[in-house]
XYZ file of C-alpha atoms in Angstrom:
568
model
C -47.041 -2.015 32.986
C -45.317 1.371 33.697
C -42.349 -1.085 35.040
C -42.267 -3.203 31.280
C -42.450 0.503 29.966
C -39.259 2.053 31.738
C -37.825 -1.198 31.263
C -37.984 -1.097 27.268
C -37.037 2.742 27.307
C -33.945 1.601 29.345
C -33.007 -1.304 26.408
C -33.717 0.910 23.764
C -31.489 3.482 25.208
C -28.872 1.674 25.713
C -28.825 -0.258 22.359
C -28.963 3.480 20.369
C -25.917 4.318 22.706
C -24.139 1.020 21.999
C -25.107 1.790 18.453
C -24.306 5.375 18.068
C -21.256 5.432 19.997
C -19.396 1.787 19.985
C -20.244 0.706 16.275
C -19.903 3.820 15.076
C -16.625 4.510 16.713
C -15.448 0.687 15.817
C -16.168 1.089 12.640
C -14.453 4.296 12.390
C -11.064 3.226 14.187
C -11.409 -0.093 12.488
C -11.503 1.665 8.877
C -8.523 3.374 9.895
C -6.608 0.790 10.854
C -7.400 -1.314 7.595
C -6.340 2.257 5.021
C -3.295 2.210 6.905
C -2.684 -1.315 6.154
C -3.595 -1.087 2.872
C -1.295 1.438 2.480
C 1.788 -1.156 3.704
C 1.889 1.083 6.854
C 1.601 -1.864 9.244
C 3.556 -4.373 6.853
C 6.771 -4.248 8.741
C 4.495 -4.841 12.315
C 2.534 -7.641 10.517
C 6.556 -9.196 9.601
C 8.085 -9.424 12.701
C 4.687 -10.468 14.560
C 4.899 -13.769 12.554
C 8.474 -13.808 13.081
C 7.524 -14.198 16.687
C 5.088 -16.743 16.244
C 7.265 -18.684 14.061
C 10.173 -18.690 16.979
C 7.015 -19.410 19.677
C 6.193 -22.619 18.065
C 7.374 -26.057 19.045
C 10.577 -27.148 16.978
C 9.267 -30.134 15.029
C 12.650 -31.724 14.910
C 14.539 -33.557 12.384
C 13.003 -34.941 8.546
C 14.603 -37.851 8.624
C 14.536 -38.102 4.918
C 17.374 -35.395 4.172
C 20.698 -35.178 4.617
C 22.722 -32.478 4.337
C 26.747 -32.564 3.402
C 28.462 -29.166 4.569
C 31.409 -27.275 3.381
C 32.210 -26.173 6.266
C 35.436 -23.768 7.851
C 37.192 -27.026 8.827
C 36.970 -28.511 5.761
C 38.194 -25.166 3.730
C 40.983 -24.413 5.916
C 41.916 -28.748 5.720
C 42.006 -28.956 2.370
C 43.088 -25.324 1.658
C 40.848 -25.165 -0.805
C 38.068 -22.437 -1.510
C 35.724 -22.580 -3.706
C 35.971 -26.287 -3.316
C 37.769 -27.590 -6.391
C 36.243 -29.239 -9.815
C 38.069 -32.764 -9.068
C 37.023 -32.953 -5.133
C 33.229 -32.628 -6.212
C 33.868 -35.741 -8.180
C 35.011 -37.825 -5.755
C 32.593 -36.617 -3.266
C 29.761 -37.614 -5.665
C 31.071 -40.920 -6.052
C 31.132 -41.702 -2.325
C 27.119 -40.660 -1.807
C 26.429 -42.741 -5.205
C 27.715 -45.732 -3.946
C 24.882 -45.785 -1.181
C 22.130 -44.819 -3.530
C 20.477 -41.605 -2.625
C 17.336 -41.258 -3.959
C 18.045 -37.411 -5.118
C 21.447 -35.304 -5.217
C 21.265 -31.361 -4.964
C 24.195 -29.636 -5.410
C 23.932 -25.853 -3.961
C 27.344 -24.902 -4.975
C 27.739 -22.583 -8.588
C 30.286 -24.572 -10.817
C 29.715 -22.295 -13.986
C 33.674 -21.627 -13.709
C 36.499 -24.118 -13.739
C 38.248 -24.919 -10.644
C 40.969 -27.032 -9.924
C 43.161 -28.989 -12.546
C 41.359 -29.960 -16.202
C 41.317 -33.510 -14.966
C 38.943 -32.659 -11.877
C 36.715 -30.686 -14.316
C 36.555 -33.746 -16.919
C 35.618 -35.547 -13.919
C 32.897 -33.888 -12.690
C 31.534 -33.175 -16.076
C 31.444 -37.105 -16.358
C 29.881 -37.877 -13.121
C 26.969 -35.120 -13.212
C 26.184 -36.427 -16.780
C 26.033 -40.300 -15.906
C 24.158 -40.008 -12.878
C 20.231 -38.715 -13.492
C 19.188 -38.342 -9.510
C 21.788 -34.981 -9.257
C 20.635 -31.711 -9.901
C 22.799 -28.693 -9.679
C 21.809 -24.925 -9.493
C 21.912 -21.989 -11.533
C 21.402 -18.181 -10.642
C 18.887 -16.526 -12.931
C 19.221 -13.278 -14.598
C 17.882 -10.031 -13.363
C 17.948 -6.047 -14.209
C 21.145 -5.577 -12.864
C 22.662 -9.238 -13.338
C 23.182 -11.747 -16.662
C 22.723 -14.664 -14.530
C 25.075 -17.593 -13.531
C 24.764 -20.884 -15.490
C 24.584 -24.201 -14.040
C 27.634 -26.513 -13.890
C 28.737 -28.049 -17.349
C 26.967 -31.815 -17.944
C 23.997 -31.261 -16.491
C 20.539 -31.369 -18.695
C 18.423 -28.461 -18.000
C 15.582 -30.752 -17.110
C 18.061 -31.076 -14.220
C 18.788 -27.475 -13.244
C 17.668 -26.377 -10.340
C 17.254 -22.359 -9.675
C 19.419 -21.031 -6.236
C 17.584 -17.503 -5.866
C 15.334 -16.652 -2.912
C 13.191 -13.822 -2.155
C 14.634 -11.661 0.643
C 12.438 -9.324 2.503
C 13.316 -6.049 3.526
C 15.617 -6.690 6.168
C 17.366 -9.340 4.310
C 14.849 -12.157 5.835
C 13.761 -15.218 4.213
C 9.827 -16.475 4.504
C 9.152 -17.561 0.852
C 9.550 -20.483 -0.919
C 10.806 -20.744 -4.148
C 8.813 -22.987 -6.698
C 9.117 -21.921 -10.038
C 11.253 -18.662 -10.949
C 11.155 -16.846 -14.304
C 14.829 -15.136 -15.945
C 14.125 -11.474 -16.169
C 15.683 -9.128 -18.724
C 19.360 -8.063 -18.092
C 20.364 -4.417 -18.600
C 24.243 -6.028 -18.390
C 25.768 -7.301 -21.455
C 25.353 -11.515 -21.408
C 28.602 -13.285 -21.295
C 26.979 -16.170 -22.810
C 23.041 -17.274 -23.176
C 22.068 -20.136 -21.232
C 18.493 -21.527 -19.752
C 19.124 -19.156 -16.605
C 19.047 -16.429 -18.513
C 16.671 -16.382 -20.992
C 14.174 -14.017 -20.535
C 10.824 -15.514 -21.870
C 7.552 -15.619 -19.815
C 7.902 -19.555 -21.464
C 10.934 -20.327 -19.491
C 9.630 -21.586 -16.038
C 12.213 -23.085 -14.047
C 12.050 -25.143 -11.147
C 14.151 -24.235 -7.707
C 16.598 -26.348 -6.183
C 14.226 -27.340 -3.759
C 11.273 -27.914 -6.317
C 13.355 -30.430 -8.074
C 14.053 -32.252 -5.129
C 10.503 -32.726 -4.138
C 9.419 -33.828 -7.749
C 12.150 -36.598 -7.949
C 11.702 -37.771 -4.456
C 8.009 -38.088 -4.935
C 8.276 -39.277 -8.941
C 9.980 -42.615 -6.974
C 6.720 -43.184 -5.167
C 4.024 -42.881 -8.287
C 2.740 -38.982 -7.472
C 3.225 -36.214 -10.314
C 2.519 -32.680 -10.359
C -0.414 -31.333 -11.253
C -2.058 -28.129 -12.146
C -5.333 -26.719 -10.375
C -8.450 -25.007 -12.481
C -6.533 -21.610 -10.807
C -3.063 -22.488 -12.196
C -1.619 -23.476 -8.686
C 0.236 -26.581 -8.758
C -0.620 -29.766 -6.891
C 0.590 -33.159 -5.223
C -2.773 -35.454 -5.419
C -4.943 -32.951 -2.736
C -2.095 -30.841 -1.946
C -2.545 -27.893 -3.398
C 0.734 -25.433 -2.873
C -0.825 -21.876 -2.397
C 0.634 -19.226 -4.294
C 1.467 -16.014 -2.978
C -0.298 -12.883 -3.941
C 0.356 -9.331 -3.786
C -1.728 -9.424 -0.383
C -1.390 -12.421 1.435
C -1.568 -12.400 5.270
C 0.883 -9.334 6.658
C 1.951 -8.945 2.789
C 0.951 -5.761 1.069
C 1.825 -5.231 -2.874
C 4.752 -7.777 -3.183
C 6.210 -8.674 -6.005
C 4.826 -12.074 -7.348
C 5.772 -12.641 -10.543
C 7.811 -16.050 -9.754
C 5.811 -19.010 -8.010
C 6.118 -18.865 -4.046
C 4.748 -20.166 -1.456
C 5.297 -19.245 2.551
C 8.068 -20.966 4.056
C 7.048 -23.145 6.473
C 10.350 -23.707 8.972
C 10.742 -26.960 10.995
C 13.452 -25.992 13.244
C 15.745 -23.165 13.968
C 18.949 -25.757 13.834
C 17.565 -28.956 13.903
C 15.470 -29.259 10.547
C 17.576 -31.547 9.349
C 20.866 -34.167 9.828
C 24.319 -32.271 8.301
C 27.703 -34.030 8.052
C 30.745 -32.451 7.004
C 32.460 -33.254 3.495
C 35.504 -34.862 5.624
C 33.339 -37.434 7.304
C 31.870 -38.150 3.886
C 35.445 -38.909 2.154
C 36.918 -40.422 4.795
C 33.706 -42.774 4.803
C 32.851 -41.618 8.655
C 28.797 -41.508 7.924
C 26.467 -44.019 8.430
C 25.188 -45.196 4.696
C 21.164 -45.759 6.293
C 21.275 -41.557 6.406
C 22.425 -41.657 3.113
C 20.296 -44.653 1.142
C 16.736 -43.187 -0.387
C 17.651 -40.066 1.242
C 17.719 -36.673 -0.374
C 21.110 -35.544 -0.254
C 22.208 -31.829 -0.704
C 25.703 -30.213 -0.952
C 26.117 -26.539 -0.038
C 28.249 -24.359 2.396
C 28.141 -24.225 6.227
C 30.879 -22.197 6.071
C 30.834 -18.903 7.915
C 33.523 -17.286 5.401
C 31.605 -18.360 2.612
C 28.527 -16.129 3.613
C 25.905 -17.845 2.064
C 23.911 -17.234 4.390
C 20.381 -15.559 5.010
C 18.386 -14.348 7.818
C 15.368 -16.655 8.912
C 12.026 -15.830 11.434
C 14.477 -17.409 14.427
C 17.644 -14.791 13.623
C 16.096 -12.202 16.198
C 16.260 -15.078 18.491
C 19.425 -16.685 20.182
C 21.745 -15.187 19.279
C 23.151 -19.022 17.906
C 20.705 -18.944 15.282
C 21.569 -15.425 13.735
C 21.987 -16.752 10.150
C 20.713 -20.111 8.010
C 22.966 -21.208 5.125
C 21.263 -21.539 2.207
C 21.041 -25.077 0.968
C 19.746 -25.328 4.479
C 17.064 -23.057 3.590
C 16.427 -24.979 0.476
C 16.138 -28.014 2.618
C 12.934 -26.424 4.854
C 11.362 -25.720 1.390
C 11.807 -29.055 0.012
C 11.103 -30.466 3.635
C 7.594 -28.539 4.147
C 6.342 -29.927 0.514
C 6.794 -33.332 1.325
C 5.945 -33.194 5.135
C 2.335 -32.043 3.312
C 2.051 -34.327 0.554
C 3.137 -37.537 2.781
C 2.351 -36.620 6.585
C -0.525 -34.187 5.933
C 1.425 -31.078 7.845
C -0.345 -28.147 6.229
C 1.124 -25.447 4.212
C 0.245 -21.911 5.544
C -2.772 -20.571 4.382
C -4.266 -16.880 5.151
C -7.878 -15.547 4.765
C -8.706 -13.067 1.758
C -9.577 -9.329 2.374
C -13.077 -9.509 3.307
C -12.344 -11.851 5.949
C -9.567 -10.349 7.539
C -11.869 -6.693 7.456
C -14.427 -8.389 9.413
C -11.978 -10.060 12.125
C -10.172 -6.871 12.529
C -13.679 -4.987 12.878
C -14.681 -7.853 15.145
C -11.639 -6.829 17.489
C -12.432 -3.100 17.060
C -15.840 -3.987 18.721
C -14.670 -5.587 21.567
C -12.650 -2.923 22.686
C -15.261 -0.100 21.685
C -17.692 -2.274 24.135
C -15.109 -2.659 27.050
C -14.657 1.322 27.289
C -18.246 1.339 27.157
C -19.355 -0.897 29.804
C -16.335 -1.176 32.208
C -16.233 2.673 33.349
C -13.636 2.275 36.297
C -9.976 2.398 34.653
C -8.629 -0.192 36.300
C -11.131 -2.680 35.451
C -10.869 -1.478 31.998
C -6.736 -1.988 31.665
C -7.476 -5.420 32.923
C -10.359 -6.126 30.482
C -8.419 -4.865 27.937
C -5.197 -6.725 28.578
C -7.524 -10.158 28.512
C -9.145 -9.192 25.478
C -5.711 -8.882 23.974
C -4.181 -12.512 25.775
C -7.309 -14.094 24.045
C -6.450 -12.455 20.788
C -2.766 -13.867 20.894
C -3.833 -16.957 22.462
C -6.269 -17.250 19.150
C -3.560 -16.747 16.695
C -1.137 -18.856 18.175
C -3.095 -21.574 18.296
C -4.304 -21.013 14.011
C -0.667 -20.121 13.564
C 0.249 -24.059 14.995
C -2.201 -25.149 12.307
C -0.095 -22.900 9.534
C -3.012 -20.085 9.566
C -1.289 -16.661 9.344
C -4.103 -14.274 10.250
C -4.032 -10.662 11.117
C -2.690 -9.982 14.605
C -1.222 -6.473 14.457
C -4.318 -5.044 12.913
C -6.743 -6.176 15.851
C -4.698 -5.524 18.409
C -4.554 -1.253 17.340
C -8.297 -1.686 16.253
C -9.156 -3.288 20.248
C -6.878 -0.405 21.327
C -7.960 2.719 19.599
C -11.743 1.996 19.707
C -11.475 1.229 23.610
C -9.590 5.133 23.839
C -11.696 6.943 21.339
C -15.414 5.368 23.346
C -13.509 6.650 26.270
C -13.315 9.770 25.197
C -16.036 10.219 23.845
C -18.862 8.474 26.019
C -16.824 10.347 29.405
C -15.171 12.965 29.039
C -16.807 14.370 25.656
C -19.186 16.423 28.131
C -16.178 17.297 30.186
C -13.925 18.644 27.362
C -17.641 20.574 26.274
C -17.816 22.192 29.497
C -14.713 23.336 29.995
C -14.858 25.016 26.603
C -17.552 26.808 27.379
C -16.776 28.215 30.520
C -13.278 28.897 28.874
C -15.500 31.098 26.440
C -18.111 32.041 29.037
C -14.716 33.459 30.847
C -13.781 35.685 27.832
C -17.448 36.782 27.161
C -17.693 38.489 30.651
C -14.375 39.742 30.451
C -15.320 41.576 27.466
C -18.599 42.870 28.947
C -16.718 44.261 31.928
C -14.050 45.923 29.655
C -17.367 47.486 27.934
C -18.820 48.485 30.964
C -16.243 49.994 31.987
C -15.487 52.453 29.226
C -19.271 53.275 29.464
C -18.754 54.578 32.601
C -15.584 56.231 32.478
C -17.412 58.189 29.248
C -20.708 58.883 31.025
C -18.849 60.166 34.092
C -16.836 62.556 32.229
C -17.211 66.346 32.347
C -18.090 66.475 28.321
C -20.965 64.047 29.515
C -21.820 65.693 32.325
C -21.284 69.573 29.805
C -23.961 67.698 27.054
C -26.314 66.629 30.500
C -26.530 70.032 31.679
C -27.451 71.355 28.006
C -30.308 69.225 27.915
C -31.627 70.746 30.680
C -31.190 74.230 30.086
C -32.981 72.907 26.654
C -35.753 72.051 29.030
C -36.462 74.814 31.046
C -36.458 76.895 28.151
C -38.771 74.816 25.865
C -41.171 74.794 29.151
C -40.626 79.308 29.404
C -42.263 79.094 25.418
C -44.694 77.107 26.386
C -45.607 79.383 28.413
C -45.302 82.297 26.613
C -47.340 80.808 23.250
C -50.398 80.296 25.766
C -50.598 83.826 27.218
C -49.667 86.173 24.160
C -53.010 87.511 22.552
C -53.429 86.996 18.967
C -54.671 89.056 16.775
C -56.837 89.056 13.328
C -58.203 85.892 14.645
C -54.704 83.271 14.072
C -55.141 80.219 15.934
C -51.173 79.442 17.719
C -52.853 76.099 18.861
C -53.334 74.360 15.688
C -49.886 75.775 14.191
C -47.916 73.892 17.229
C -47.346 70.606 17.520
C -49.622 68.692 19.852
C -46.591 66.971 21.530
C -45.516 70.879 22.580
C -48.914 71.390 23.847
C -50.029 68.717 25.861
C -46.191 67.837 27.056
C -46.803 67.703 31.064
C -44.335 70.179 32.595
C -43.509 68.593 36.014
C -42.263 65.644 34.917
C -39.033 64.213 37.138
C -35.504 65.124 35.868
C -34.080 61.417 36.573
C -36.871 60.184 33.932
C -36.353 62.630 31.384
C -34.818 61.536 27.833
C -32.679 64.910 27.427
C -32.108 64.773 24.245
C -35.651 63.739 22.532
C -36.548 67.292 23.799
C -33.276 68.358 22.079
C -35.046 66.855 18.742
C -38.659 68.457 19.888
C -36.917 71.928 20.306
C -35.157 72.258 16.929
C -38.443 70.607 15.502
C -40.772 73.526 17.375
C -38.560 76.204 15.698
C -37.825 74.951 12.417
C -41.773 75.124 12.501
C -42.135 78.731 14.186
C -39.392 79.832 11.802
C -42.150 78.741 8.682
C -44.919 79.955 10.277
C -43.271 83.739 10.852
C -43.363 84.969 7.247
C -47.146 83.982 7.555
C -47.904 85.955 10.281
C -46.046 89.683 9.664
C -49.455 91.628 10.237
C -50.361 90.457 13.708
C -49.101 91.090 17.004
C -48.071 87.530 18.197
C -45.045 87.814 20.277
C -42.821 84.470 19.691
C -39.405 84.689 21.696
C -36.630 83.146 20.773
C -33.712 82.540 22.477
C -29.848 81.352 20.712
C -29.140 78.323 21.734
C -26.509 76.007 20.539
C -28.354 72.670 18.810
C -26.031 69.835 18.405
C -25.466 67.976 15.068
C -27.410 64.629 14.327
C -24.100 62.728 14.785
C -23.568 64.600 17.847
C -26.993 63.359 19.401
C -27.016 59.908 18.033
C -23.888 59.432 20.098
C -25.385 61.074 23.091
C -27.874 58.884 23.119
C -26.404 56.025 22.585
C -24.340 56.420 25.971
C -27.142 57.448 28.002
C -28.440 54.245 26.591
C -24.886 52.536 27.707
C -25.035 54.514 31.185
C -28.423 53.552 31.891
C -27.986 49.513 31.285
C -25.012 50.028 33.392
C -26.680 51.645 36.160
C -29.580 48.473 35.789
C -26.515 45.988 35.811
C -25.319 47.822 39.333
């Protein structure tokens, strides 16, 4: 029974110290963690963490169903021609059309005329006959009117160009649906791209691939209850101001995380020479969607992916490339079932990162040698990376930063607290213990060099001629006779009286018979107008009597000097 007692003492101990130090401390270090990532604080970690685990996955190779037709540095510096001109866009829309792409995109701004009139006529007939080709615009912002789409094309055709760029010039949205923003520069002319009405949704590039490729094949777009657009159960996630590692983005166009398929092998390129000199194979070209943009490193459209801080071959993506992924991820989920990202809301992320906090905060707790602890620690952490990894595979972007510091600050602060807390305590106190005595001796020391002074020693020696006198009236008041009859007894002070005379010197308090001998004669000196007829005999001798202050600070160092002398 006593055994079952100790037994439940020893569980409920160590529960309260699990629960007042780990879960308190967890919850502590993992409410820090969380304000500073509310804050954005840890935005920039959260980034380049799922950089990393978008260069760590597999490469899922080529989607077949694009095709990409490059401008590339051979073909500028061949033809001598940059931007590529009006009349040899024409002709290079003529050769894909004759093996019947399901879907043209043209990623190359042909707001401007270039080339002869004849090439521009031509293009502007070719873009109008043929309904599969959409070209791009650039829509207005604060400090830009916009650039309108190339002449002949319907704006149910226009496709928007514009991505969102991090900070650090990295792409890892996906443009669905932008809206023109109001222009503080002067409009050169007003077109669809730069219109600025919350009415005037358009489509990017990429969007309006994905809608005509899948418009061949019966499936529409559709909108959710939440206002989130759909391919039959594909729902395309919008972005908030807080998804996954984001903190307080702006999200007033429709985007969706980027989903990459390959650093450099997304999808099949050719160049626009193999093209015109009919060098490609017309099976990459039939059904396919086909989309024209630079390659060409002069050109620099180009943007910074997840894989730049790779190899260093992979530094920059062009951008109709980029526009490719986009479309590519959107119909890899509609028609394969690869998932879009998704990310867990706010509540759910606080609870995994407090979930991490805990496990480190119970590590430090129960692993006490430090070496055991690094290596508990480092597999808490390989299971934490080894868990998002394996979510981020299956396009789950959770929290990895956050858990990690929560695992890592809980495991230091239970460290310090549950060991060396009593340490630190101690060492404080005999720190102060230290200066306490140090004091005291300092004290003691000036006691002594005061009470071993010759003024002491001057006010010492007073006291005792004080003595000896007080003890010579004593004896004197006893033996004078009295006459008519006057009673010196009941006129003294019983204290006078009855005061023993042999009492030892060492035990003496000097200067309470000080205070007794000014107190007898202030009393004799009443009593003598009183007693002018009779033949009482009082002598008095002068004697210097030291002021109150005087004797309040005489006896408060015989008070010093005597603890001192106990303390010896």
């Amino acid at each position: 029974m006593l055994g079952q007692d100790s037994q439940h003492r020893n569980f409920r101990q160590t529960v309260l110290t699990i629960g007042g130090t780990v879960v308190v401390t967890s919850v502590a270090i993992a409410g820090l963690i969380l304000g500073l990532r509310e804050l954005g604080s840890l935005q920039g970690m959260e980034l380049a963490a799922f950089d990393w685990l978008m260069r760590s996955r597999p490469d899922e190779g080529i989607d077949n169903r694009f095709l990409i037709v490059g401008v590339d540095d051979t073909d500028i510096q061949t033809r001598k021609e940059y931007p590529i001109e009006d009349g040899t866009m024409a002709q290079l829309l003529t050769k894909l059309e004759e093996h019947e792409p399901r879907v043209i995109g043209i990623d190359i701004l042909r707001d401007v005329k270039q080339g002869t009139a004849a090439g521009r006529t031509d293009l502007m007939q070719t873009l109008s006959a043929n309904e599969n080709i959409a070209a791009v615009c650039v829509v207005s912002k604060a400090d830009s009117p916009g650039i309108a789409a190339a002449p002949g094309i319907p704006e149910d055709r226009v496709g928007v160009a514009d991505f969102t760029v991090d900070a650090g010039g990295t792409v890892r949205q996906g443009m669905i649906i932008s809206i023109p923003k109001a222009s503080k520069l002067p409009k050169p002319s007003e077109h669809i791209c730069n219109i600025a009405d919350p009415e005037n949704q358009l489509p990017s590039l990429s969007f309006q691939m994905v809608v005509r490729y899948l418009a061949a094949q019966g499936i529409e777009p559709e909108l959710t209850k939440s206002g989130e657009l759909k391919f039959g159960s594909t729902v395309l996630k919008r972005l908030t101001p807080k998804s996954g590692g984001y903190h307080n983005i702006d999200t007033s166009d429709y985007q969706i995380l980027l989903n990459y398929r390959s650093a450099k092998n997304a999808v099949k390129q050719v160049s626009l020479s193999e093209v015109l000199a009919n060098k490609v194979d017309p099976a990459l070209i039939k059904d396919k969607i086909v989309m024209i943009g630079y390659t060409a490193q002069i050109v620099k459209d180009t943007f910074y992916t997840p894989y730049s801080a790779g190899s260093a071959d992979s530094q920059k993506m062009p951008g109709v490339v980029v526009h490719a992924q986009n479309a590519s991820q959107i119909l890899s989920a509609v028609l394969n079932k690869r998932p879009l990202f998704w990310y867990w809301n706010e509540l759910q992320e606080g609870l995994w990162v407090f979930a991490w906090s805990l496990v480190g905060g119970f590590l430090a707790w129960r692993i006490r040698k430090p070496w055991l602890l690094i290596l508990g620690g480092g597999v808490a952490i390989a299971i934490l990376l080894g868990t998002n990894y394996i979510i981020f595979i299956h396009a789950g972007w959770i929290p990895l930063v956050p858990p990690v510091l929560s695992l890592l600050g809980s495991a230091v602060a239970v460290v310090l607290i549950d060991r060396y807390a009593a340490t630190i305590v101690k060492t404080v106190k005999g720190f102060l213990k230290i200066n306490i005595d140090i004091d005291e001796d300092k004290k003691n020391q000036e006691v002594a060099a005061i009470t071993e002074s010759d003024y002491f020693l001057e006010l010492q020696h007073k006291a005792k001629d004080l003595r000896v006198r007080e003890n010579e009236d004593k004896l004197s008041l006893t033996t004078t006779p009295v006459v008519n009859d006057f009673d010196t007894h009941n006129l003294l002070p019983d204290t006078i009286i009855n005061k023993p005379s042999n009492i030892e010197t060492t035990d003496i308090d000097y200067l309470q018979q000080v205070r007794d001998r000014r107190n007898k004669l202030n009393s004799q000196e009443t009593l003598l107008p009183q007693t002018s007829n009779t033949n009482l005999e009082i002598t008095t001798t002068p004697t210097t009597i030291e002021e109150p202050d005087e004797l309040e600070y005489l006896a408060d160092l015989q008070r010093r000097s005597k603890k001192l002398k106990e303390n010896k």
